[in-house]
């Protein structure tokens, strides 16, 4: 005959009185007997004796103490001071803004100092604010849409061939440190999708005349004739002068989709490895001069 709920509670109270005083092996035997008597599952059967044993009878009222408050952890003393963090930020930019795992492995090749003893998780934590600044900087853009967008066909990146040379992607990189206002210099990047051949030309302004002159110079240095010229939607490329130039030289002029940098993935890759990383490294070396 199965026990009633009151009977199970009575058995639980009796078991709990002996449970806390018993040894480990005895507790296991007691739990097996308790499960066989009440039909409870082993996890619940182990929970009940611990709960009953914590009950306190005060003035005829049964009280169950609440869970103890979390343990107070002593705050560790900071090991790395502001000077080390500043050096870490410099190394972060110098190595190309790597994550903590890769940065920790790259530092021995670049520096011999306290940073060699710093863990990768600590690097990520100390660089959290600096990475946030970089994330905001990536959303700043000076690209303005050209007026001839309707005349230049949109082509997906998969539609351009990489089997033979002549399919060229172009882009303009702004060196403004994330600031939109003010003057700055630019770099024109021209990349052949098949060979990876890349021409880099500095430009003093993103005006149409300066960019067109730099582009024609870069195209003349390519080892193979240009068949397709693919750009973004910026007005420095989408203009009548460049369109007439392409028509005169038998070049197909295409553009990428708005806000889809993956359509220009080959030149965007070169923008990072050959332009932005080198520029950031030079700027980081200038900033670290005060530490040496």
Short mmCIF file of C-alpha atoms in Angstrom, two decimals:
data_model
loop_
_atom_site.label_atom_id
_atom_site.label_comp_id
_atom_site.label_asym_id
_atom_site.label_seq_id
_atom_site.Cartn_x
_atom_site.Cartn_y
_atom_site.Cartn_z
CA UNK A 1 0.00 0.00 0.00
CA UNK A 2 1.40 3.40 -1.07
CA UNK A 3 2.10 6.02 1.54
CA UNK A 4 -0.01 9.13 1.71
CA UNK A 5 1.52 12.58 1.41
CA UNK A 6 1.42 13.01 5.19
CA UNK A 7 3.14 9.65 5.60
CA UNK A 8 5.90 10.59 3.18
CA UNK A 9 6.46 13.84 5.02
CA UNK A 10 6.69 11.99 8.33
CA UNK A 11 9.25 9.56 6.88
CA UNK A 12 11.22 12.45 5.44
CA UNK A 13 11.39 14.17 8.83
CA UNK A 14 12.59 10.98 10.51
CA UNK A 15 15.24 10.36 7.86
CA UNK A 16 16.47 13.93 7.99
CA UNK A 17 17.24 13.67 11.72
CA UNK A 18 19.72 10.86 11.04
CA UNK A 19 20.90 12.01 7.59
CA UNK A 20 23.21 14.83 8.66
CA UNK A 21 24.90 12.69 11.35
CA UNK A 22 25.47 9.75 9.01
CA UNK A 23 28.64 9.07 7.02
CA UNK A 24 28.84 9.08 3.25
CA UNK A 25 28.21 5.35 2.76
CA UNK A 26 25.41 5.39 5.31
CA UNK A 27 23.78 8.31 3.53
CA UNK A 28 23.74 6.31 0.30
CA UNK A 29 22.01 3.37 1.99
CA UNK A 30 19.52 5.70 3.67
CA UNK A 31 18.64 7.37 0.36
CA UNK A 32 18.06 4.00 -1.31
CA UNK A 33 15.71 2.95 1.48
CA UNK A 34 14.00 6.34 1.39
CA UNK A 35 13.42 6.04 -2.39
CA UNK A 36 12.07 2.51 -2.02
CA UNK A 37 9.67 3.58 0.74
CA UNK A 38 8.33 6.80 -0.76
CA UNK A 39 8.82 6.22 -4.49
CA UNK A 40 10.75 9.47 -4.91
CA UNK A 41 13.49 9.82 -7.50
CA UNK A 42 17.07 9.79 -6.13
CA UNK A 43 17.76 13.52 -6.79
CA UNK A 44 14.54 14.59 -5.07
CA UNK A 45 15.10 12.09 -2.27
CA UNK A 46 18.56 13.61 -1.63
CA UNK A 47 17.10 17.11 -1.66
CA UNK A 48 14.35 16.48 0.92
CA UNK A 49 16.52 15.39 3.90
CA UNK A 50 18.75 18.43 3.45
CA UNK A 51 15.70 20.69 3.39
CA UNK A 52 13.99 19.09 6.41
CA UNK A 53 17.21 19.30 8.40
CA UNK A 54 17.35 23.07 7.87
CA UNK A 55 13.83 23.70 9.20
CA UNK A 56 13.63 25.49 12.53
CA UNK A 57 10.62 25.45 14.85
CA UNK A 58 10.20 28.80 16.58
CA UNK A 59 7.08 29.57 18.63
CA UNK A 60 5.11 26.77 17.03
CA UNK A 61 5.92 28.03 13.54
CA UNK A 62 8.15 26.09 11.15
CA UNK A 63 10.67 28.36 9.43
CA UNK A 64 12.86 27.42 6.48
CA UNK A 65 16.06 29.51 6.28
CA UNK A 66 16.64 31.14 2.90
CA UNK A 67 19.70 30.44 0.80
CA UNK A 68 22.86 32.07 2.10
CA UNK A 69 23.95 35.21 0.35
CA UNK A 70 26.71 34.83 -2.25
CA UNK A 71 30.21 34.75 -0.90
CA UNK A 72 32.04 38.05 -1.04
CA UNK A 73 35.02 37.78 -3.32
CA UNK A 74 38.02 39.89 -2.53
CA UNK A 75 38.86 42.19 -5.41
CA UNK A 76 42.20 41.36 -6.89
CA UNK A 77 44.91 43.97 -7.01
CA UNK A 78 45.52 45.42 -10.46
CA UNK A 79 48.71 43.96 -11.89
CA UNK A 80 48.94 46.00 -15.08
CA UNK A 81 49.08 49.77 -14.73
CA UNK A 82 48.13 52.50 -17.22
CA UNK A 83 51.57 52.47 -18.85
CA UNK A 84 51.28 48.76 -19.65
CA UNK A 85 47.75 49.21 -20.98
CA UNK A 86 48.90 52.06 -23.21
CA UNK A 87 51.70 49.86 -24.56
CA UNK A 88 49.18 47.07 -25.13
CA UNK A 89 46.96 49.42 -27.14
CA UNK A 90 49.96 50.34 -29.27
CA UNK A 91 50.77 46.68 -29.85
CA UNK A 92 47.11 46.04 -30.67
CA UNK A 93 47.20 48.54 -33.54
CA UNK A 94 50.71 47.54 -34.59
CA UNK A 95 49.70 43.89 -35.01
CA UNK A 96 46.62 44.76 -37.06
CA UNK A 97 43.99 44.78 -34.28
CA UNK A 98 44.19 41.06 -33.55
CA UNK A 99 42.13 39.25 -30.94
CA UNK A 100 43.66 38.36 -27.57
CA UNK A 101 44.62 34.81 -28.58
CA UNK A 102 46.52 35.88 -31.70
CA UNK A 103 47.90 39.05 -30.12
CA UNK A 104 49.41 37.08 -27.24
CA UNK A 105 51.27 34.88 -29.73
CA UNK A 106 52.44 37.85 -31.82
CA UNK A 107 53.78 40.00 -28.98
CA UNK A 108 57.03 37.98 -28.41
CA UNK A 109 58.00 38.79 -31.99
CA UNK A 110 57.41 42.50 -31.44
CA UNK A 111 58.25 43.30 -27.83
CA UNK A 112 60.00 41.94 -24.75
CA UNK A 113 58.33 43.47 -21.68
CA UNK A 114 55.65 42.95 -19.05
CA UNK A 115 53.15 42.24 -21.82
CA UNK A 116 54.74 38.83 -22.32
CA UNK A 117 53.21 37.67 -19.02
CA UNK A 118 49.70 38.93 -19.82
CA UNK A 119 47.00 36.40 -20.67
CA UNK A 120 44.80 36.62 -23.76
CA UNK A 121 41.61 37.15 -21.74
CA UNK A 122 43.25 40.04 -19.89
CA UNK A 123 44.27 41.56 -23.21
CA UNK A 124 40.71 41.42 -24.51
CA UNK A 125 39.41 42.97 -21.29
CA UNK A 126 41.92 45.84 -21.29
CA UNK A 127 41.35 46.50 -25.00
CA UNK A 128 37.55 46.58 -24.68
CA UNK A 129 37.30 50.38 -24.85
CA UNK A 130 39.82 50.65 -27.68
CA UNK A 131 37.96 48.04 -29.73
CA UNK A 132 34.73 49.93 -29.18
CA UNK A 133 36.34 53.04 -30.66
CA UNK A 134 37.44 51.07 -33.67
CA UNK A 135 33.95 49.65 -34.10
CA UNK A 136 32.45 53.14 -34.18
CA UNK A 137 35.09 54.28 -36.64
CA UNK A 138 34.16 51.58 -39.13
CA UNK A 139 30.69 53.06 -39.56
CA UNK A 140 32.02 56.49 -40.59
CA UNK A 141 31.95 56.96 -44.34
CA UNK A 142 32.58 59.85 -46.71
CA UNK A 143 31.17 58.09 -49.78
CA UNK A 144 28.45 60.07 -51.55
CA UNK A 145 26.30 58.43 -54.25
CA UNK A 146 27.07 59.42 -57.82
CA UNK A 147 24.56 61.09 -60.12
CA UNK A 148 24.73 58.42 -62.86
CA UNK A 149 23.72 55.39 -60.81
CA UNK A 150 20.90 54.56 -63.19
CA UNK A 151 23.30 54.36 -66.16
CA UNK A 152 25.87 52.07 -64.55
CA UNK A 153 24.70 48.44 -64.25
CA UNK A 154 24.78 46.68 -60.86
CA UNK A 155 26.80 43.45 -60.83
CA UNK A 156 27.05 40.92 -57.97
CA UNK A 157 30.50 39.74 -56.99
CA UNK A 158 29.75 36.21 -58.27
CA UNK A 159 29.00 37.55 -61.75
CA UNK A 160 32.52 38.88 -62.26
CA UNK A 161 35.05 36.41 -63.58
CA UNK A 162 38.25 35.45 -61.77
CA UNK A 163 39.43 33.00 -64.43
CA UNK A 164 41.34 35.51 -66.54
CA UNK A 165 43.03 38.88 -65.87
CA UNK A 166 41.29 42.11 -66.78
CA UNK A 167 38.44 42.16 -64.25
CA UNK A 168 39.43 45.06 -62.04
CA UNK A 169 37.96 46.40 -58.78
CA UNK A 170 38.65 49.95 -57.58
CA UNK A 171 38.07 51.70 -54.27
CA UNK A 172 39.09 54.86 -52.43
CA UNK A 173 40.34 54.71 -48.83
CA UNK A 174 39.98 57.76 -46.59
CA UNK A 175 42.65 58.45 -43.95
CA UNK A 176 40.70 60.59 -41.54
CA UNK A 177 41.05 58.66 -38.29
CA UNK A 178 37.29 58.14 -38.09
CA UNK A 179 36.46 61.85 -38.33
CA UNK A 180 34.13 62.96 -41.09
CA UNK A 181 34.83 66.71 -40.97
CA UNK A 182 38.07 68.29 -42.13
CA UNK A 183 40.61 67.62 -44.87
CA UNK A 184 42.50 64.35 -45.23
CA UNK A 185 44.45 62.35 -47.79
CA UNK A 186 43.19 59.31 -49.69
CA UNK A 187 44.53 56.15 -51.26
CA UNK A 188 43.23 54.73 -54.53
CA UNK A 189 43.37 50.93 -54.67
CA UNK A 190 43.09 49.05 -57.98
CA UNK A 191 43.04 45.23 -57.82
CA UNK A 192 42.84 42.59 -60.54
CA UNK A 193 40.50 39.80 -59.38
CA UNK A 194 42.39 36.99 -61.13
CA UNK A 195 46.06 37.75 -60.46
CA UNK A 196 45.66 39.88 -57.33
CA UNK A 197 47.88 42.51 -58.90
CA UNK A 198 47.27 45.73 -56.98
CA UNK A 199 48.20 49.31 -57.75
CA UNK A 200 48.09 51.89 -54.94
CA UNK A 201 48.09 55.61 -55.73
CA UNK A 202 47.92 58.43 -53.13
CA UNK A 203 45.30 61.10 -53.80
CA UNK A 204 45.17 64.52 -52.14
CA UNK A 205 41.39 64.85 -52.50
CA UNK A 206 38.38 62.72 -53.33
CA UNK A 207 37.32 65.19 -56.01
CA UNK A 208 36.44 63.65 -59.36
CA UNK A 209 39.37 65.21 -61.25
CA UNK A 210 42.04 63.97 -58.80
CA UNK A 211 40.59 60.47 -58.57
CA UNK A 212 40.23 60.17 -62.36
CA UNK A 213 43.85 61.19 -62.92
CA UNK A 214 45.10 58.69 -60.33
CA UNK A 215 42.87 55.94 -61.75
CA UNK A 216 44.08 56.35 -65.32
CA UNK A 217 47.67 56.25 -64.05
CA UNK A 218 47.02 53.04 -62.09
CA UNK A 219 45.23 51.36 -65.01
CA UNK A 220 48.19 52.08 -67.29
CA UNK A 221 50.49 50.20 -64.89
CA UNK A 222 48.47 46.99 -64.90
CA UNK A 223 50.17 44.09 -66.71
CA UNK A 224 47.05 43.11 -68.72
CA UNK A 225 44.33 45.06 -70.57
CA UNK A 226 41.30 46.06 -68.51
CA UNK A 227 38.07 44.34 -69.57
CA UNK A 228 35.75 45.27 -66.68
CA UNK A 229 36.04 48.14 -64.21
CA UNK A 230 34.00 47.55 -61.04
CA UNK A 231 33.55 50.21 -58.34
CA UNK A 232 31.27 51.21 -55.48
CA UNK A 233 28.57 53.87 -55.74
CA UNK A 234 30.71 56.85 -54.77
CA UNK A 235 30.57 60.00 -56.87
CA UNK A 236 34.35 59.89 -57.30
CA UNK A 237 33.80 56.90 -59.64
CA UNK A 238 30.19 57.17 -60.81
CA UNK A 239 30.59 60.19 -63.06
CA UNK A 240 30.36 61.03 -66.72
CA UNK A 241 34.10 61.48 -67.22
CA UNK A 242 34.99 57.95 -66.13
CA UNK A 243 32.03 56.56 -68.06
CA UNK A 244 33.25 58.20 -71.29
CA UNK A 245 36.77 56.92 -70.63
CA UNK A 246 35.51 53.32 -70.30
CA UNK A 247 33.39 53.61 -73.45
CA UNK A 248 36.34 54.97 -75.42
CA UNK A 249 38.65 52.14 -74.33
CA UNK A 250 36.13 49.30 -74.63
CA UNK A 251 35.92 48.75 -70.87
CA UNK A 252 32.70 47.52 -69.30
CA UNK A 253 31.88 49.81 -66.36
CA UNK A 254 29.89 48.19 -63.50
CA UNK A 255 29.10 48.99 -59.87
CA UNK A 256 28.29 47.09 -56.68
CA UNK A 257 25.06 47.10 -54.69
CA UNK A 258 24.67 49.88 -52.12
CA UNK A 259 25.91 48.87 -48.63
CA UNK A 260 27.24 45.53 -49.95
CA UNK A 261 31.02 45.67 -49.59
CA UNK A 262 31.20 41.97 -50.40
CA UNK A 263 30.57 42.87 -54.05
CA UNK A 264 34.00 44.52 -53.95
CA UNK A 265 35.57 41.86 -51.72
CA UNK A 266 38.91 41.60 -53.55
CA UNK A 267 39.78 45.27 -53.40
CA UNK A 268 38.38 45.56 -49.86
CA UNK A 269 40.80 42.82 -48.79
CA UNK A 270 43.71 44.74 -50.31
CA UNK A 271 42.46 47.92 -48.64
CA UNK A 272 43.11 46.28 -45.28
CA UNK A 273 46.35 44.37 -45.89
CA UNK A 274 48.12 46.96 -48.07
CA UNK A 275 46.62 50.30 -46.99
CA UNK A 276 44.86 50.48 -43.62
CA UNK A 277 47.16 48.14 -41.70
CA UNK A 278 50.27 49.98 -42.94
CA UNK A 279 48.70 53.37 -42.18
CA UNK A 280 47.63 52.31 -38.68
CA UNK A 281 51.08 50.88 -38.01
CA UNK A 282 52.73 54.18 -38.94
CA UNK A 283 50.30 56.07 -36.74
CA UNK A 284 50.89 53.66 -33.85
CA UNK A 285 54.66 54.06 -34.09
CA UNK A 286 54.21 57.83 -33.89
CA UNK A 287 51.94 57.50 -30.82
CA UNK A 288 54.32 55.20 -28.95
CA UNK A 289 57.26 57.61 -29.22
CA UNK A 290 56.27 59.03 -25.82
CA UNK A 291 56.66 55.60 -24.19
CA UNK A 292 60.22 54.98 -25.34
#
